[in-house]
mmCIF file of C-alpha atoms in Angstrom:
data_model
loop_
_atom_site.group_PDB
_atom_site.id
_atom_site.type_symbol
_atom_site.label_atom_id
_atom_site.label_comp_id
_atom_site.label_asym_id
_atom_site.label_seq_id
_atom_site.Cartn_x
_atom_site.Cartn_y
_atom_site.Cartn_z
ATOM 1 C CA UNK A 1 22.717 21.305 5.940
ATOM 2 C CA UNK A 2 21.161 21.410 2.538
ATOM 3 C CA UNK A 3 18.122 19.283 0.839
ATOM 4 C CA UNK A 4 18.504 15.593 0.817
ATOM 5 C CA UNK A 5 16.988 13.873 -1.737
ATOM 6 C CA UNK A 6 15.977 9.870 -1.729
ATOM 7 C CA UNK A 7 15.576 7.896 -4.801
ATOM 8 C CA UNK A 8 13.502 4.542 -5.194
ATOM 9 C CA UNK A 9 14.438 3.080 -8.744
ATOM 10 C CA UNK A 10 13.808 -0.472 -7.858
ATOM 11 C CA UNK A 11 11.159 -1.118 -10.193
ATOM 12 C CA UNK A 12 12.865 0.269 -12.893
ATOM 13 C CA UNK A 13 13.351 -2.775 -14.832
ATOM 14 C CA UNK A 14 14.667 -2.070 -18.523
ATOM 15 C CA UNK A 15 14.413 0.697 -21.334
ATOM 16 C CA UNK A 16 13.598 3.979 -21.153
ATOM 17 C CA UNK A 17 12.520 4.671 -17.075
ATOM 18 C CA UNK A 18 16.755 3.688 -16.732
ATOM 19 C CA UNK A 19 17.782 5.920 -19.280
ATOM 20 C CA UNK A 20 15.966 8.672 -18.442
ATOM 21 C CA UNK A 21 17.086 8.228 -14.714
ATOM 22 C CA UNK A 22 20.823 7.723 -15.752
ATOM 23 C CA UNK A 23 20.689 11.195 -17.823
ATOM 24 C CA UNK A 24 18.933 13.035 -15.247
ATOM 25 C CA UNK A 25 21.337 12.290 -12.258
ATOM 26 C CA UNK A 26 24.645 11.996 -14.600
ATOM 27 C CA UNK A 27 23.714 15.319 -15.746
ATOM 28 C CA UNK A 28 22.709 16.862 -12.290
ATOM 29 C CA UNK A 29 24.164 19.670 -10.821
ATOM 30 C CA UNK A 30 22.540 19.567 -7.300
ATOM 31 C CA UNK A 31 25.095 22.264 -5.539
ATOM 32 C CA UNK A 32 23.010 24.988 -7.549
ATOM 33 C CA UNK A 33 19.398 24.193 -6.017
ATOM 34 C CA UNK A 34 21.023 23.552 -2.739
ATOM 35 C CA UNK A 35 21.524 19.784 -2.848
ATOM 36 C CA UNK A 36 23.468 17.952 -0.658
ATOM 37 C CA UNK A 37 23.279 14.680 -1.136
ATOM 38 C CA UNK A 38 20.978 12.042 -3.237
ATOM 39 C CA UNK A 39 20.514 8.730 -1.993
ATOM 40 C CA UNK A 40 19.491 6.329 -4.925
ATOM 41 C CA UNK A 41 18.138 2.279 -4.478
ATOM 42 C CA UNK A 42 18.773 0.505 -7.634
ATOM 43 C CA UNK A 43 19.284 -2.421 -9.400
ATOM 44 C CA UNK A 44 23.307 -2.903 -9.803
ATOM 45 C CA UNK A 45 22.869 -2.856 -14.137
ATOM 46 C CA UNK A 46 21.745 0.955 -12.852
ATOM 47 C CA UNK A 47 24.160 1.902 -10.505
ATOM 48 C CA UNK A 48 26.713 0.761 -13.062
ATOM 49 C CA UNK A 49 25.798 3.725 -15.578
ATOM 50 C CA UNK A 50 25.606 6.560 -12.989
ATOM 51 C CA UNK A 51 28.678 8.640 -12.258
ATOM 52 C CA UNK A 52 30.890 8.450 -8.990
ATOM 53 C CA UNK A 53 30.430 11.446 -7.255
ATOM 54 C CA UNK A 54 30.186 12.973 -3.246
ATOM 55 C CA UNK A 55 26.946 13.949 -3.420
ATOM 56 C CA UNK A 56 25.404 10.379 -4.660
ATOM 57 C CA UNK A 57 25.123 7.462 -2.797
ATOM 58 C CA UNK A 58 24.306 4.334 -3.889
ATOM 59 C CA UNK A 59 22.443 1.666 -2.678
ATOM 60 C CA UNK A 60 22.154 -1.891 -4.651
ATOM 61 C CA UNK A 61 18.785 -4.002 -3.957
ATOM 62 C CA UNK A 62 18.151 -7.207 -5.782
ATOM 63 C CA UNK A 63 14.972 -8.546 -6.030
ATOM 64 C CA UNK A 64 13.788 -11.864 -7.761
ATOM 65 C CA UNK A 65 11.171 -10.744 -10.795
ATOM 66 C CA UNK A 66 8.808 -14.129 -8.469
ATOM 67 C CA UNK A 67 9.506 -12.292 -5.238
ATOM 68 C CA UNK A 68 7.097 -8.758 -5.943
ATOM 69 C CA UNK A 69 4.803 -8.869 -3.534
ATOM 70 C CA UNK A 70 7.509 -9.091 -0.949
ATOM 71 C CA UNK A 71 9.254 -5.792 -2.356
ATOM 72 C CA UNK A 72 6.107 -3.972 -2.391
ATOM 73 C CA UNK A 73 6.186 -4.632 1.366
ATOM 74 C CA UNK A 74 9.931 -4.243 1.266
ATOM 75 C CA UNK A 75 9.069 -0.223 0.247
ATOM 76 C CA UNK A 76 6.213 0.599 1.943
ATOM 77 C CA UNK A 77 7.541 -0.656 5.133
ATOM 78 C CA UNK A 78 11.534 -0.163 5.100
ATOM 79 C CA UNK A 79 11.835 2.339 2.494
ATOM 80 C CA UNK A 80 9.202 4.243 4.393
ATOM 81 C CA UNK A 81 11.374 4.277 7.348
ATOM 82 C CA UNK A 82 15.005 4.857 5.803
ATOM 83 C CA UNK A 83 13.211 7.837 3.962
ATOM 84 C CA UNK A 84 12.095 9.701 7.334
ATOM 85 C CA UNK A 85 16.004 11.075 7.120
ATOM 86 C CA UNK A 86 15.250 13.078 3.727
ATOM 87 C CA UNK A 87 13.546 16.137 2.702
ATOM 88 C CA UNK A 88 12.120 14.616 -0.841
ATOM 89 C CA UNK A 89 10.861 11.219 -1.652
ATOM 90 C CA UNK A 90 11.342 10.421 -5.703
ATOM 91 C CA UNK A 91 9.417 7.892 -6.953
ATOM 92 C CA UNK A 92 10.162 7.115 -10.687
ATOM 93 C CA UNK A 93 7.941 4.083 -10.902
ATOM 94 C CA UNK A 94 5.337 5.735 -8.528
ATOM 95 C CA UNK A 95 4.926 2.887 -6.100
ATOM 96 C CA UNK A 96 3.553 3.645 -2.698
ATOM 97 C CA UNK A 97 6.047 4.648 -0.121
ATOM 98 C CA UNK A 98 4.857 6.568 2.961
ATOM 99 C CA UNK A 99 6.474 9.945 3.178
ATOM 100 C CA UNK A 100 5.750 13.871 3.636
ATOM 101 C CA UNK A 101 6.821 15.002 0.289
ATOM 102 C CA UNK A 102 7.384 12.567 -2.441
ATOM 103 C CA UNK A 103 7.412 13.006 -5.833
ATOM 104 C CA UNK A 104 6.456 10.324 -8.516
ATOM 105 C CA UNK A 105 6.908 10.303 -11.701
ATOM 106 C CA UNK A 106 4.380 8.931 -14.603
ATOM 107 C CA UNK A 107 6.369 6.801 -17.029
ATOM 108 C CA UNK A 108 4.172 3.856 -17.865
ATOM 109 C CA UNK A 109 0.900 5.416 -19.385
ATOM 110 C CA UNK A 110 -0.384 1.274 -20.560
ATOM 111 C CA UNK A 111 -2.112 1.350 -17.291
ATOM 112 C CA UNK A 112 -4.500 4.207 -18.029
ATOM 113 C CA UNK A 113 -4.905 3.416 -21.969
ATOM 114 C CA UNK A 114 -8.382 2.111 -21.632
ATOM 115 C CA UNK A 115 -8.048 0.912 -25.375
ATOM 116 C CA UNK A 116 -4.818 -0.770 -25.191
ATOM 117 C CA UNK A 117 -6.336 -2.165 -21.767
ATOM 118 C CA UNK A 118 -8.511 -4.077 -23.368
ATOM 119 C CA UNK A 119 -6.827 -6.039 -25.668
ATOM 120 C CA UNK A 120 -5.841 -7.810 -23.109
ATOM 121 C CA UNK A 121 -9.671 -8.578 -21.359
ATOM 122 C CA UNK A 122 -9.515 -11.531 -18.672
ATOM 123 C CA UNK A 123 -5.842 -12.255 -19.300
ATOM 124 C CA UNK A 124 -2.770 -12.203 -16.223
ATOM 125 C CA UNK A 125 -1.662 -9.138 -17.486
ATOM 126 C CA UNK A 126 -4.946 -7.508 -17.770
ATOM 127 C CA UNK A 127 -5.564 -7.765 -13.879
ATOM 128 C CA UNK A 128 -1.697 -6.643 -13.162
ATOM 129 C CA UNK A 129 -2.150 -3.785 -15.232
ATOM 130 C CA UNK A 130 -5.286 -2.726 -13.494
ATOM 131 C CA UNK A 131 -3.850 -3.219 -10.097
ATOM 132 C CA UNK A 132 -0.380 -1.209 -11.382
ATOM 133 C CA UNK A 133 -3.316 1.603 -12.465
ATOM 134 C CA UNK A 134 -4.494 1.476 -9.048
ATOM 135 C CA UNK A 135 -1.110 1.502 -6.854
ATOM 136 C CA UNK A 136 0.209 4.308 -9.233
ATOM 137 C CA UNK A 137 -3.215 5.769 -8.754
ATOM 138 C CA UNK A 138 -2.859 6.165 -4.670
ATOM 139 C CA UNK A 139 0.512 7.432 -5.958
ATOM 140 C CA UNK A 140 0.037 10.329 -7.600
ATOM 141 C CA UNK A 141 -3.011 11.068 -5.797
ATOM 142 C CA UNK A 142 -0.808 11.502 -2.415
ATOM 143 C CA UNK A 143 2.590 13.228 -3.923
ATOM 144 C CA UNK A 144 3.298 16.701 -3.589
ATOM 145 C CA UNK A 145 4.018 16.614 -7.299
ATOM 146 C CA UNK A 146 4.321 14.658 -10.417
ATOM 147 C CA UNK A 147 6.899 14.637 -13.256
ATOM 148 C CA UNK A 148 5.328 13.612 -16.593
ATOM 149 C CA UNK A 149 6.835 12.862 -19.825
ATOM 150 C CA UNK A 150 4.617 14.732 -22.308
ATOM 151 C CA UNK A 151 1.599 16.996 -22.015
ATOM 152 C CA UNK A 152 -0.622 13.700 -24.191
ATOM 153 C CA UNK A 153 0.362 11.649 -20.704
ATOM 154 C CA UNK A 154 -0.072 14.224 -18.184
ATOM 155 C CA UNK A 155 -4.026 14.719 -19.714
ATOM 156 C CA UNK A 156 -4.528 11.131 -20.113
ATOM 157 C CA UNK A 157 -3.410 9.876 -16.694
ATOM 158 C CA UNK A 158 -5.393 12.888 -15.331
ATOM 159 C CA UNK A 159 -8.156 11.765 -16.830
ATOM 160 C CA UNK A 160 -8.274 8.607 -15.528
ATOM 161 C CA UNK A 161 -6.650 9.353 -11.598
ATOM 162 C CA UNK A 162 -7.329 11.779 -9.357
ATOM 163 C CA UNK A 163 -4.478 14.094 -8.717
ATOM 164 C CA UNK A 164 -4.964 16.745 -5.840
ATOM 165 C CA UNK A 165 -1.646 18.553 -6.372
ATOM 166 C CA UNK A 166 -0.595 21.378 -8.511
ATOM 167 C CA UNK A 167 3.227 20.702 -9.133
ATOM 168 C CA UNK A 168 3.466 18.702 -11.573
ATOM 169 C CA UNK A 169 6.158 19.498 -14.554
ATOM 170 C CA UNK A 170 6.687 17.667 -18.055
ATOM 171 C CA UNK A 171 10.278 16.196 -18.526
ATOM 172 C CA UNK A 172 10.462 14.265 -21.449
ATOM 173 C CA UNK A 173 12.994 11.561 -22.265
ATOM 174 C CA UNK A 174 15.247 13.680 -24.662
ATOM 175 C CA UNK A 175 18.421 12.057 -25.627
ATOM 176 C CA UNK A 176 21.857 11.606 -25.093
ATOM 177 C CA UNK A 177 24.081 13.985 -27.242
ATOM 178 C CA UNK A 178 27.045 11.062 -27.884
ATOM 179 C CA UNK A 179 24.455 9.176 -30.111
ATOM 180 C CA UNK A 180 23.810 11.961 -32.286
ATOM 181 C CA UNK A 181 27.453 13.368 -33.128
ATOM 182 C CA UNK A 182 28.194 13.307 -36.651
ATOM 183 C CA UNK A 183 31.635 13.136 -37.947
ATOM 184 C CA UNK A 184 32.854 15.868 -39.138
ATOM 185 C CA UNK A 185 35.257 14.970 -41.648
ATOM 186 C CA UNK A 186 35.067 11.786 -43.870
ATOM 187 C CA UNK A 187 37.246 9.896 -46.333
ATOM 188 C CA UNK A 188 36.623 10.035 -49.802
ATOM 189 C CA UNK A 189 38.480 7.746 -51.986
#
């Protein structure tokens, strides 16, 4: 049996961490690296916009935005478990799930921005950005690898966490194709 890969996109709330996601697995050809079968938790607004194919399975979770503390226990304890079946942990939000080889993936650099950081001393949002620095911290620091989205992130968030690991790989964003087509012949009048 080939490589099975698990997926935990439940913190993926809105904007570019779905997109990204969406284009990555709608344009994944996993039979070539020896892929058998990807096993994605998501919100349902995600598992709407990914293809229907054999080789993904989906998983809905819903989770009330009041009820976070209970889904970080919801991963590290059940997630943990369900992903003891699969070769690869992916992490795209890197939150802290308890497996052999995961890999997370850095796509909320606020955390690490000193700067920004601090335009928002003393405030709610302050201390859950701090504590968000610190869970993605333990993160990255026990993945086998990291996926960044630009070479300016990967140095920042360096900077600022300790990362023991040596794969690590820059994917950025990019775009979808369908947005971008011009028309290729127009009406003149």
């Amino acid at each position: 049996m080939g490589i099975k890969i698990a997926i935990d996109a439940t913190n993926i709330g809105s904007g570019g961490g779905i997109n990204h996601l969406v284009e990555i697995i709608n344009n994944a050809q996993p039979q070539k690296f020896g892929i058998d079968l990807i096993c994605i938790w998501a919100s349902d607004e995600i598992i709407r916009k990914l293809i229907k194919v054999d080789w993904l399975t989906c998983y809905e979770v819903r989770f009330n935005s009041h009820l976070k503390f209970l889904r970080f226990f919801w991963r590290l304890l059940y997630l943990s478990y369900k992903f003891k079946s699969f070769d690869v942990c992916y992490l795209p939000g890197a939150t802290i799930v308890i497996h052999s080889c995961t890999i997370s993936f850095a796509q909320n650099l606020l955390p690490f921005d000193n700067r920004t950081l601090n335009k928002y001393k003393f405030s709610i949002s302050f201390f859950r950005f701090r504590l968000l620095r610190l869970t993605q911290s333990i993160s990255f620091y026990f993945s086998k690898g990291i996926v960044f989205l630009t070479e300016g992130s990967k140095k920042i968030i360096s900077d600022k966490a300790l990362i023991k690991n040596q794969m690590n790989s820059i994917i950025p964003h990019g775009y979808n194709k369908k947005v971008f087509l011009r028309k290729t012949s127009y009406k003149t009048t």
